[in-house]
Amino acid sequence: MILVDSKADLLVNGMGDNLLREILALLRKGVPFSSLKTIAQTSYLQALDQEIPKNKNWPKTITLSAHETYFQDKKAYAVNFKHVEQESNKLKAHRIVQPVKTWNAIINPPFYTMTENEIDQSFDLPDTRLPHPKYKKRGPIPVYEMIKFSINTHRRCFGGCSFCTISAHQGKFIASRSKKSIMKEVDKVTEMPDFKGYISDLGGPSANIYGLKGKVQSICDRCVSPSCIHPVVCDNLDTDHSAMTQIYKEVDAHPKIKKAFVGSGIQYDLLVKSYNKKANDSIDAYMEQVVTRHISGRLKVAPEHTSDETLKVMRKPSFKHFHNFKKKYDDLNKKHDLNQELIPYFISSTPNCKEEDMANLAAETKDMGFRLEQVQDFTPTPMTVATVIYYSGYHPYTMK
Ligand code: SF4
């Protein structure tokens, strides 16, 4: 609908760094803008009777039900969504076409995952790290204040949580920066005039997925799963946390850093062996590093709910694993003579969550000694499974 409403010639979906390079290279070669029809991760409109341009990399095209059907047939909306989510999360995806009014919206498959070198190039650009000067007279910008001393170590997320849209706009396969590029940015932040020695966040969509990927790439190449860690941690996923721990230690040892916080959410399920069954000891070293060096008195973690039935629809693991995580956290605090809090985050009213589930959540967390301060009510967000269920009444994968 963005294309229809805006009348734009071309829409670049999601993170556009590589695409922009490709588009500009083609334009520089003299290719007319109107011929840019087969660039990955772009969309455009064309007349219904016009032939869809051929591309040898995308031999198959999936045609969705027309946009207008959504208003009468909510089932069709749910069916369409499954295609969109699966193709967004595949390495070798198909092209999607959807009729809308008098056009076909042509949605080309996602671009390949950025290589380390490419993502470094983007982050190494000589930007000022400052808001646009046009905001100068408007006073402090709250979101800028929050991020100005934070470092993004990677992009994308393979969690596939049903209420989250990150993989829809960034993708599932993690693109991580090199340690050199991260440390270069740390140096740059320490030179900022009002820097007082504190990095507010060393992280990404989830903090502890930096550098994680499949052990056998050819298996990932064929994968259609929207999550690498739900309903179980994939056997092919290498969850070694050593590279992250090493980066945290180096940042921590930087002479101009007093403390580098890990403010991004931690995928706690990867840190307990009851869930991440084949994990090696690197998860323990990572957790010890975070608990002892990178939090300030409290760690915020999002189990999201206590009801296993609700958690299943959220694509989150059973709450019993959070109990194990809490024990590990408490033990580490005891070992290091620390008295830090664990702050759990929850979401109420997601699809399949009933009133009694919320009552049980209140009772169970009270029994665990928590005084809840972080409960968000579900907000339907475009392009998520939860919102499709909320709107259509159908789960797009089970059609129940
Ligand atoms: S094969 Fe496993 S690790 Fe690879 S993308 Fe699929 S779920 Fe993720």
Tab-separated table of C-alpha atoms and ligand atoms in Angstrom:
chain	number	residue	atom	x	y	z
A	1	MET	CA	0.000	0.000	0.000
A	2	ILE	CA	2.977	2.311	0.470
A	3	LEU	CA	3.593	2.032	-3.274
A	4	VAL	CA	-0.055	2.672	-4.121
A	5	ASP	CA	-0.446	5.639	-1.800
A	6	SER	CA	2.923	7.236	-2.520
A	7	LYS	CA	3.023	6.516	-6.280
A	8	ALA	CA	6.725	5.835	-5.805
A	9	ASP	CA	8.564	4.260	-8.750
A	10	LEU	CA	10.543	1.881	-6.581
A	11	LEU	CA	10.432	0.848	-2.950
A	12	VAL	CA	13.555	-0.422	-1.192
A	13	ASN	CA	12.362	-2.721	1.588
A	14	GLY	CA	14.245	-2.949	4.870
A	15	MET	CA	17.947	-2.215	5.243
A	16	GLY	CA	19.060	-0.615	2.004
A	17	ASP	CA	22.840	-0.195	2.244
A	18	ASN	CA	23.828	-2.805	-0.329
A	19	LEU	CA	20.867	-2.050	-2.543
A	20	LEU	CA	21.750	1.578	-2.749
A	21	ARG	CA	25.242	0.626	-3.912
A	22	GLU	CA	23.773	-1.643	-6.589
A	23	ILE	CA	21.152	0.865	-7.738
A	24	LEU	CA	23.708	3.663	-7.971
A	25	ALA	CA	26.181	1.454	-9.835
A	26	LEU	CA	23.521	0.606	-12.433
A	27	LEU	CA	22.398	4.214	-12.803
A	28	ARG	CA	26.027	5.260	-13.227
A	29	LYS	CA	26.349	2.723	-16.029
A	30	GLY	CA	23.453	4.498	-17.776
A	31	VAL	CA	20.687	1.971	-17.023
A	32	PRO	CA	17.429	4.004	-16.990
A	33	PHE	CA	15.604	4.128	-13.660
A	34	SER	CA	12.495	2.638	-15.269
A	35	SER	CA	14.477	-0.537	-16.056
A	36	LEU	CA	15.383	-1.300	-12.433
A	37	LYS	CA	12.933	-4.164	-12.178
A	38	THR	CA	15.040	-7.090	-11.081
A	39	ILE	CA	16.916	-5.745	-8.081
A	40	ALA	CA	16.542	-7.872	-4.967
A	41	GLN	CA	14.609	-6.436	-2.037
A	42	THR	CA	12.819	-3.809	-4.102
A	43	SER	CA	9.143	-3.573	-4.995
A	44	TYR	CA	7.219	-1.699	-7.642
A	45	LEU	CA	3.812	-1.577	-9.306
A	46	GLN	CA	3.017	-2.511	-12.862
A	47	ALA	CA	-0.204	-2.857	-14.862
A	48	LEU	CA	-2.080	-6.136	-14.338
A	49	ASP	CA	-1.676	-7.183	-17.988
A	50	GLN	CA	2.068	-6.450	-18.149
A	51	GLU	CA	4.438	-9.418	-18.173
A	52	ILE	CA	6.514	-9.934	-15.016
A	53	PRO	CA	10.199	-9.328	-15.871
A	54	LYS	CA	12.274	-12.492	-15.993
A	55	ASN	CA	15.197	-13.136	-13.672
A	56	LYS	CA	17.140	-16.393	-13.781
A	57	ASN	CA	17.739	-16.268	-10.014
A	58	TRP	CA	14.035	-16.248	-9.218
A	59	PRO	CA	12.417	-18.807	-11.500
A	60	LYS	CA	9.366	-19.136	-9.246
A	61	THR	CA	6.801	-16.463	-8.451
A	62	ILE	CA	4.179	-16.812	-5.725
A	63	THR	CA	0.941	-14.978	-6.442
A	64	LEU	CA	-0.944	-13.854	-3.354
A	65	SER	CA	-4.670	-13.212	-3.112
A	66	ALA	CA	-5.511	-9.669	-4.155
A	67	HIS	CA	-5.189	-6.992	-1.491
A	68	GLU	CA	-8.917	-6.215	-1.692
A	69	THR	CA	-9.844	-9.800	-0.657
A	70	TYR	CA	-8.556	-9.076	2.850
A	71	PHE	CA	-11.663	-7.138	3.644
A	72	GLN	CA	-14.045	-10.041	2.911
A	73	ASP	CA	-11.815	-13.073	3.416
A	74	LYS	CA	-9.604	-12.941	6.473
A	75	LYS	CA	-8.464	-16.507	5.889
A	76	ALA	CA	-6.858	-15.377	2.624
A	77	TYR	CA	-4.988	-12.700	4.574
A	78	ALA	CA	-3.597	-15.327	6.962
A	79	VAL	CA	-2.576	-17.609	4.063
A	80	ASN	CA	-0.841	-14.698	2.317
A	81	PHE	CA	1.083	-13.824	5.454
A	82	LYS	CA	2.664	-17.255	5.737
A	83	HIS	CA	4.107	-16.861	2.228
A	84	VAL	CA	5.396	-13.375	3.007
A	85	GLU	CA	7.068	-14.448	6.248
A	86	GLN	CA	8.615	-17.575	4.768
A	87	GLU	CA	9.998	-15.809	1.717
A	88	SER	CA	11.367	-12.943	3.864
A	89	ASN	CA	13.333	-15.437	5.925
A	90	LYS	CA	14.737	-17.643	3.173
A	91	LEU	CA	18.165	-17.344	1.659
A	92	LYS	CA	16.860	-18.489	-1.719
A	93	ALA	CA	13.439	-16.911	-1.770
A	94	HIS	CA	10.808	-16.652	-4.484
A	95	ARG	CA	9.391	-13.472	-5.918
A	96	ILE	CA	5.936	-12.472	-4.641
A	97	VAL	CA	3.228	-10.782	-6.701
A	98	GLN	CA	0.035	-9.331	-5.310
A	99	PRO	CA	-2.750	-7.730	-7.315
A	100	VAL	CA	-3.836	-4.434	-5.827
A	101	LYS	CA	-6.495	-2.305	-7.522
A	102	THR	CA	-5.425	-2.063	-11.188
A	103	TRP	CA	-1.813	-3.114	-10.598
A	104	ASN	CA	0.362	-5.992	-9.637
A	105	ALA	CA	2.701	-5.229	-6.756
A	106	ILE	CA	5.954	-7.037	-7.591
A	107	ILE	CA	7.974	-7.843	-4.473
A	108	ASN	CA	11.457	-9.083	-5.302
A	109	PRO	CA	13.192	-11.499	-2.885
A	110	PRO	CA	15.502	-10.199	-0.151
A	111	PHE	CA	19.118	-9.315	-0.865
A	112	TYR	CA	21.744	-11.754	0.372
A	113	THR	CA	22.982	-11.268	3.970
A	114	MET	CA	25.677	-8.600	4.112
A	115	THR	CA	29.189	-9.972	4.488
A	116	GLU	CA	31.367	-8.807	7.377
A	117	ASN	CA	33.293	-6.623	4.992
A	118	GLU	CA	30.143	-5.000	3.616
A	119	ILE	CA	28.571	-4.292	7.003
A	120	ASP	CA	31.919	-2.885	8.192
A	121	GLN	CA	31.965	-0.560	5.187
A	122	SER	CA	28.556	0.807	6.176
A	123	PHE	CA	29.472	1.343	9.808
A	124	ASP	CA	32.925	2.714	8.964
A	125	LEU	CA	31.483	5.593	6.917
A	126	PRO	CA	32.699	8.911	8.318
A	127	ASP	CA	29.370	10.026	9.775
A	128	THR	CA	29.201	12.687	12.466
A	129	ARG	CA	27.124	10.605	14.957
A	130	LEU	CA	25.002	13.750	15.365
A	131	PRO	CA	21.343	14.491	14.561
A	132	HIS	CA	20.670	16.469	11.407
A	133	PRO	CA	21.462	20.166	12.013
A	134	LYS	CA	17.828	21.085	11.274
A	135	TYR	CA	16.939	19.753	14.743
A	136	LYS	CA	19.414	22.015	16.484
A	137	LYS	CA	16.884	24.592	17.647
A	138	ARG	CA	14.386	22.014	18.939
A	139	GLY	CA	16.323	20.981	22.032
A	140	PRO	CA	17.348	17.463	23.072
A	141	ILE	CA	15.927	14.556	21.057
A	142	PRO	CA	14.990	11.784	23.538
A	143	VAL	CA	15.810	8.893	21.220
A	144	TYR	CA	19.159	10.405	20.278
A	145	GLU	CA	20.041	10.861	23.935
A	146	MET	CA	19.366	7.157	24.372
A	147	ILE	CA	21.534	5.967	21.491
A	148	LYS	CA	24.312	8.491	21.183
A	149	PHE	CA	26.831	6.409	23.116
A	150	SER	CA	25.617	3.020	21.976
A	151	ILE	CA	27.339	0.613	19.602
A	152	ASN	CA	25.496	-1.645	17.210
A	153	THR	CA	27.495	-4.858	16.837
A	154	HIS	CA	25.217	-6.704	14.408
A	155	ARG	CA	21.904	-6.603	12.578
A	156	ARG	CA	18.993	-9.006	12.024
A	157	CYS	CA	17.490	-11.621	14.322
A	158	PHE	CA	16.698	-15.328	14.060
A	159	GLY	CA	14.379	-15.433	17.090
A	160	GLY	CA	11.203	-15.185	15.020
A	161	CYS	CA	9.082	-14.025	18.007
A	162	SER	CA	5.529	-13.845	16.709
A	163	PHE	CA	4.914	-10.282	17.982
A	164	CYS	CA	8.136	-8.827	16.582
A	165	THR	CA	8.812	-7.462	13.138
A	166	ILE	CA	12.614	-7.279	13.103
A	167	SER	CA	13.137	-10.259	10.827
A	168	ALA	CA	10.474	-8.875	8.456
A	169	HIS	CA	12.448	-5.713	7.811
A	170	GLN	CA	16.014	-6.781	8.606
A	171	GLY	CA	15.997	-10.537	7.932
A	172	LYS	CA	16.795	-13.714	9.842
A	173	PHE	CA	20.457	-14.372	9.059
A	174	ILE	CA	22.749	-12.367	11.340
A	175	ALA	CA	25.137	-9.853	9.765
A	176	SER	CA	27.924	-9.070	12.229
A	177	ARG	CA	30.619	-6.426	12.181
A	178	SER	CA	34.252	-7.325	12.660
A	179	LYS	CA	35.836	-6.714	16.052
A	180	LYS	CA	38.128	-4.183	14.380
A	181	SER	CA	35.198	-2.111	13.102
A	182	ILE	CA	33.436	-2.260	16.495
A	183	MET	CA	36.594	-1.184	18.345
A	184	LYS	CA	37.116	1.636	15.849
A	185	GLU	CA	33.649	2.935	16.698
A	186	VAL	CA	34.344	2.566	20.419
A	187	ASP	CA	37.405	4.810	19.916
A	188	LYS	CA	35.248	7.293	18.024
A	189	VAL	CA	32.619	7.389	20.786
A	190	THR	CA	35.276	7.989	23.442
A	191	GLU	CA	36.363	11.087	21.498
A	192	MET	CA	32.862	12.629	21.560
A	193	PRO	CA	32.919	15.908	23.540
A	194	ASP	CA	30.330	14.966	26.196
A	195	PHE	CA	31.377	11.311	26.599
A	196	LYS	CA	31.895	10.490	30.265
A	197	GLY	CA	33.172	6.927	29.945
A	198	TYR	CA	29.888	5.019	29.696
A	199	ILE	CA	28.714	3.087	26.641
A	200	SER	CA	24.942	2.771	27.015
A	201	ASP	CA	24.612	-0.341	24.882
A	202	LEU	CA	26.830	-2.836	23.163
A	203	GLY	CA	24.303	-4.853	21.237
A	204	GLY	CA	21.780	-5.332	18.463
A	205	PRO	CA	18.265	-6.732	17.958
A	206	SER	CA	19.167	-9.312	20.637
A	207	ALA	CA	22.491	-8.803	22.345
A	208	ASN	CA	23.745	-12.385	22.339
A	209	ILE	CA	23.272	-13.423	18.728
A	210	TYR	CA	26.388	-11.653	17.434
A	211	GLY	CA	28.232	-13.849	14.957
A	212	LEU	CA	25.872	-16.808	15.359
A	213	LYS	CA	25.045	-18.797	12.244
A	214	GLY	CA	24.402	-22.272	10.853
A	215	LYS	CA	27.195	-24.835	11.004
A	216	VAL	CA	26.403	-26.215	7.553
A	217	GLN	CA	25.488	-23.400	5.218
A	218	SER	CA	23.845	-25.645	2.627
A	219	ILE	CA	21.241	-26.676	5.234
A	220	CYS	CA	20.449	-23.022	5.987
A	221	ASP	CA	20.226	-22.365	2.238
A	222	ARG	CA	17.195	-24.669	2.042
A	223	CYS	CA	15.609	-23.677	5.365
A	224	VAL	CA	12.054	-22.271	5.545
A	225	SER	CA	11.810	-21.991	9.322
A	226	PRO	CA	10.955	-18.490	10.594
A	227	SER	CA	13.015	-19.103	13.752
A	228	CYS	CA	16.333	-20.835	14.462
A	229	ILE	CA	15.489	-21.261	18.143
A	230	HIS	CA	11.813	-22.144	18.283
A	231	PRO	CA	10.189	-24.636	18.934
A	232	VAL	CA	13.706	-25.968	19.669
A	233	VAL	CA	17.206	-24.673	19.098
A	234	CYS	CA	18.133	-25.909	15.629
A	235	ASP	CA	20.794	-28.622	15.626
A	236	ASN	CA	22.535	-26.771	12.834
A	237	LEU	CA	22.833	-23.494	14.767
A	238	ASP	CA	26.269	-22.793	16.206
A	239	THR	CA	25.558	-20.962	19.465
A	240	ASP	CA	29.151	-20.439	20.571
A	241	HIS	CA	29.264	-17.137	22.514
A	242	SER	CA	33.072	-16.820	22.678
A	243	ALA	CA	33.407	-14.084	20.042
A	244	MET	CA	30.908	-11.867	21.894
A	245	THR	CA	32.596	-12.402	25.236
A	246	GLN	CA	35.937	-11.491	23.702
A	247	ILE	CA	34.547	-8.230	22.306
A	248	TYR	CA	32.924	-7.334	25.635
A	249	LYS	CA	36.255	-7.953	27.398
A	250	GLU	CA	38.166	-5.777	24.968
A	251	VAL	CA	35.684	-2.932	25.252
A	252	ASP	CA	35.746	-3.314	29.032
A	253	ALA	CA	39.548	-3.059	29.015
A	254	HIS	CA	39.572	0.116	26.876
A	255	PRO	CA	41.393	2.799	28.888
A	256	LYS	CA	38.710	5.432	28.231
A	257	ILE	CA	35.723	3.212	29.099
A	258	LYS	CA	34.480	3.128	32.679
A	259	LYS	CA	31.628	0.787	31.881
A	260	ALA	CA	30.024	-0.618	28.735
A	261	PHE	CA	26.449	-1.704	29.379
A	262	VAL	CA	24.666	-4.410	27.466
A	263	GLY	CA	21.306	-2.666	27.227
A	264	SER	CA	19.866	-4.699	24.352
A	265	GLY	CA	17.645	-7.617	25.275
A	266	ILE	CA	19.387	-10.875	26.020
A	267	GLN	CA	18.038	-14.042	24.442
A	268	TYR	CA	18.028	-15.796	27.803
A	269	ASP	CA	16.924	-19.165	26.404
A	270	LEU	CA	20.260	-19.530	24.599
A	271	LEU	CA	22.013	-19.242	27.977
A	272	VAL	CA	20.407	-22.220	29.704
A	273	LYS	CA	21.356	-25.766	28.855
A	274	SER	CA	17.851	-27.034	29.643
A	275	TYR	CA	16.757	-25.289	26.400
A	276	ASN	CA	19.976	-24.824	24.421
A	277	LYS	CA	20.838	-28.484	24.974
A	278	LYS	CA	23.942	-28.716	22.816
A	279	ALA	CA	25.499	-25.443	23.954
A	280	ASN	CA	29.132	-25.478	24.990
A	281	ASP	CA	30.533	-23.737	28.075
A	282	SER	CA	30.938	-20.452	26.192
A	283	ILE	CA	27.393	-19.545	27.284
A	284	ASP	CA	28.488	-19.687	30.940
A	285	ALA	CA	31.529	-17.503	30.306
A	286	TYR	CA	29.335	-15.022	28.415
A	287	MET	CA	26.780	-14.825	31.185
A	288	GLU	CA	29.447	-14.382	33.828
A	289	GLN	CA	31.003	-11.551	31.823
A	290	VAL	CA	27.614	-9.809	31.427
A	291	VAL	CA	26.554	-10.239	35.047
A	292	THR	CA	29.864	-9.105	36.510
A	293	ARG	CA	30.859	-6.331	34.074
A	294	HIS	CA	28.020	-5.084	31.871
A	295	ILE	CA	24.937	-4.361	33.955
A	296	SER	CA	24.267	-1.750	36.578
A	297	GLY	CA	22.501	-3.469	39.419
A	298	ARG	CA	19.705	-5.015	37.371
A	299	LEU	CA	19.341	-7.202	34.326
A	300	LYS	CA	16.210	-6.906	32.225
A	301	VAL	CA	15.138	-10.095	30.500
A	302	ALA	CA	11.955	-10.874	28.603
A	303	PRO	CA	10.402	-14.281	29.246
A	304	GLU	CA	7.233	-12.564	27.854
A	305	HIS	CA	4.734	-14.815	29.658
A	306	THR	CA	4.385	-17.662	32.117
A	307	SER	CA	1.696	-19.663	30.289
A	308	ASP	CA	3.261	-22.275	28.030
A	309	GLU	CA	0.261	-22.239	25.676
A	310	THR	CA	0.584	-18.479	25.214
A	311	LEU	CA	4.354	-18.734	24.908
A	312	LYS	CA	3.967	-21.304	22.135
A	313	VAL	CA	1.968	-18.826	20.042
A	314	MET	CA	4.561	-16.149	20.860
A	315	ARG	CA	7.265	-18.558	19.625
A	316	LYS	CA	8.965	-18.415	23.000
A	317	PRO	CA	10.154	-21.328	25.153
A	318	SER	CA	8.391	-22.744	28.196
A	319	PHE	CA	8.610	-20.608	31.343
A	320	LYS	CA	10.385	-23.449	33.140
A	321	HIS	CA	13.570	-22.396	31.318
A	322	PHE	CA	13.269	-18.922	32.813
A	323	HIS	CA	13.267	-20.513	36.273
A	324	ASN	CA	16.574	-22.168	35.313
A	325	PHE	CA	17.936	-18.878	34.043
A	326	LYS	CA	16.977	-17.119	37.275
A	327	LYS	CA	18.788	-19.784	39.268
A	328	LYS	CA	21.909	-19.369	37.155
A	329	TYR	CA	21.706	-15.578	37.555
A	330	ASP	CA	21.213	-15.797	41.330
A	331	ASP	CA	24.106	-18.276	41.648
A	332	LEU	CA	26.422	-15.975	39.714
A	333	ASN	CA	25.451	-13.038	41.899
A	334	LYS	CA	26.177	-15.093	44.994
A	335	LYS	CA	29.510	-16.274	43.606
A	336	HIS	CA	30.649	-12.703	42.972
A	337	ASP	CA	29.094	-11.252	46.088
A	338	LEU	CA	26.751	-9.073	44.050
A	339	ASN	CA	23.176	-8.244	44.874
A	340	GLN	CA	21.718	-7.459	41.472
A	341	GLU	CA	18.061	-7.663	40.514
A	342	LEU	CA	16.508	-9.579	37.650
A	343	ILE	CA	13.705	-7.628	35.988
A	344	PRO	CA	11.413	-9.775	33.839
A	345	TYR	CA	9.373	-8.254	30.996
A	346	PHE	CA	5.963	-9.609	30.059
A	347	ILE	CA	3.333	-8.946	27.410
A	348	SER	CA	-0.370	-9.225	28.142
A	349	SER	CA	-3.228	-9.854	25.681
A	350	THR	CA	-1.288	-11.516	22.873
A	351	PRO	CA	-3.401	-13.954	20.842
A	352	ASN	CA	-4.277	-17.054	22.872
A	353	CYS	CA	-3.626	-15.263	26.182
A	354	LYS	CA	-6.653	-15.572	28.453
A	355	GLU	CA	-7.576	-13.708	31.597
A	356	GLU	CA	-6.725	-16.712	33.751
A	357	ASP	CA	-3.261	-16.806	32.137
A	358	MET	CA	-2.671	-13.250	33.339
A	359	ALA	CA	-3.938	-14.153	36.811
A	360	ASN	CA	-1.539	-17.115	36.864
A	361	LEU	CA	1.265	-14.855	35.637
A	362	ALA	CA	0.645	-12.494	38.542
A	363	ALA	CA	0.580	-15.361	41.058
A	364	GLU	CA	3.607	-17.243	39.710
A	365	THR	CA	5.844	-14.194	39.477
A	366	LYS	CA	4.796	-13.117	42.980
A	367	ASP	CA	5.811	-16.543	44.243
A	368	MET	CA	9.188	-16.049	42.596
A	369	GLY	CA	9.676	-12.831	44.532
A	370	PHE	CA	9.203	-10.386	41.659
A	371	ARG	CA	7.365	-7.089	41.946
A	372	LEU	CA	6.474	-6.551	38.309
A	373	GLU	CA	7.168	-3.202	36.751
A	374	GLN	CA	7.377	-4.126	33.082
A	375	VAL	CA	4.171	-5.453	31.565
A	376	GLN	CA	3.244	-4.155	28.144
A	377	ASP	CA	-0.117	-4.718	26.562
A	378	PHE	CA	0.082	-6.274	23.091
A	379	THR	CA	0.072	-3.680	20.324
A	380	PRO	CA	-0.753	-5.060	16.883
A	381	THR	CA	2.212	-4.301	14.629
A	382	PRO	CA	2.158	-4.792	10.854
A	383	MET	CA	3.901	-7.880	9.441
A	384	THR	CA	3.815	-10.076	12.524
A	385	VAL	CA	2.170	-13.458	13.080
A	386	ALA	CA	0.488	-12.199	16.257
A	387	THR	CA	-1.153	-9.309	14.438
A	388	VAL	CA	-2.381	-11.585	11.671
A	389	ILE	CA	-4.011	-13.807	14.307
A	390	TYR	CA	-5.414	-10.744	16.086
A	391	TYR	CA	-6.954	-9.373	12.886
A	392	SER	CA	-7.971	-12.530	11.042
A	393	GLY	CA	-8.667	-14.962	13.871
A	394	TYR	CA	-6.475	-17.600	12.139
A	395	HIS	CA	-2.971	-18.758	12.909
A	396	PRO	CA	-1.295	-18.566	9.495
A	397	TYR	CA	0.690	-21.800	10.039
A	398	THR	CA	-2.059	-24.024	11.470
A	399	MET	CA	-5.140	-22.187	10.146
A	400	LYS	CA	-6.731	-22.858	13.531
B	1	SF4	S1	18.932	-24.602	9.267
B	1	SF4	FE1	18.793	-24.071	11.445
B	1	SF4	S2	20.398	-22.554	11.746
B	1	SF4	FE2	20.058	-22.671	9.543
B	1	SF4	S3	18.525	-21.105	9.136
B	1	SF4	FE3	17.396	-22.997	9.460
B	1	SF4	S4	16.837	-22.963	11.622
B	1	SF4	FE4	18.492	-21.461	11.353
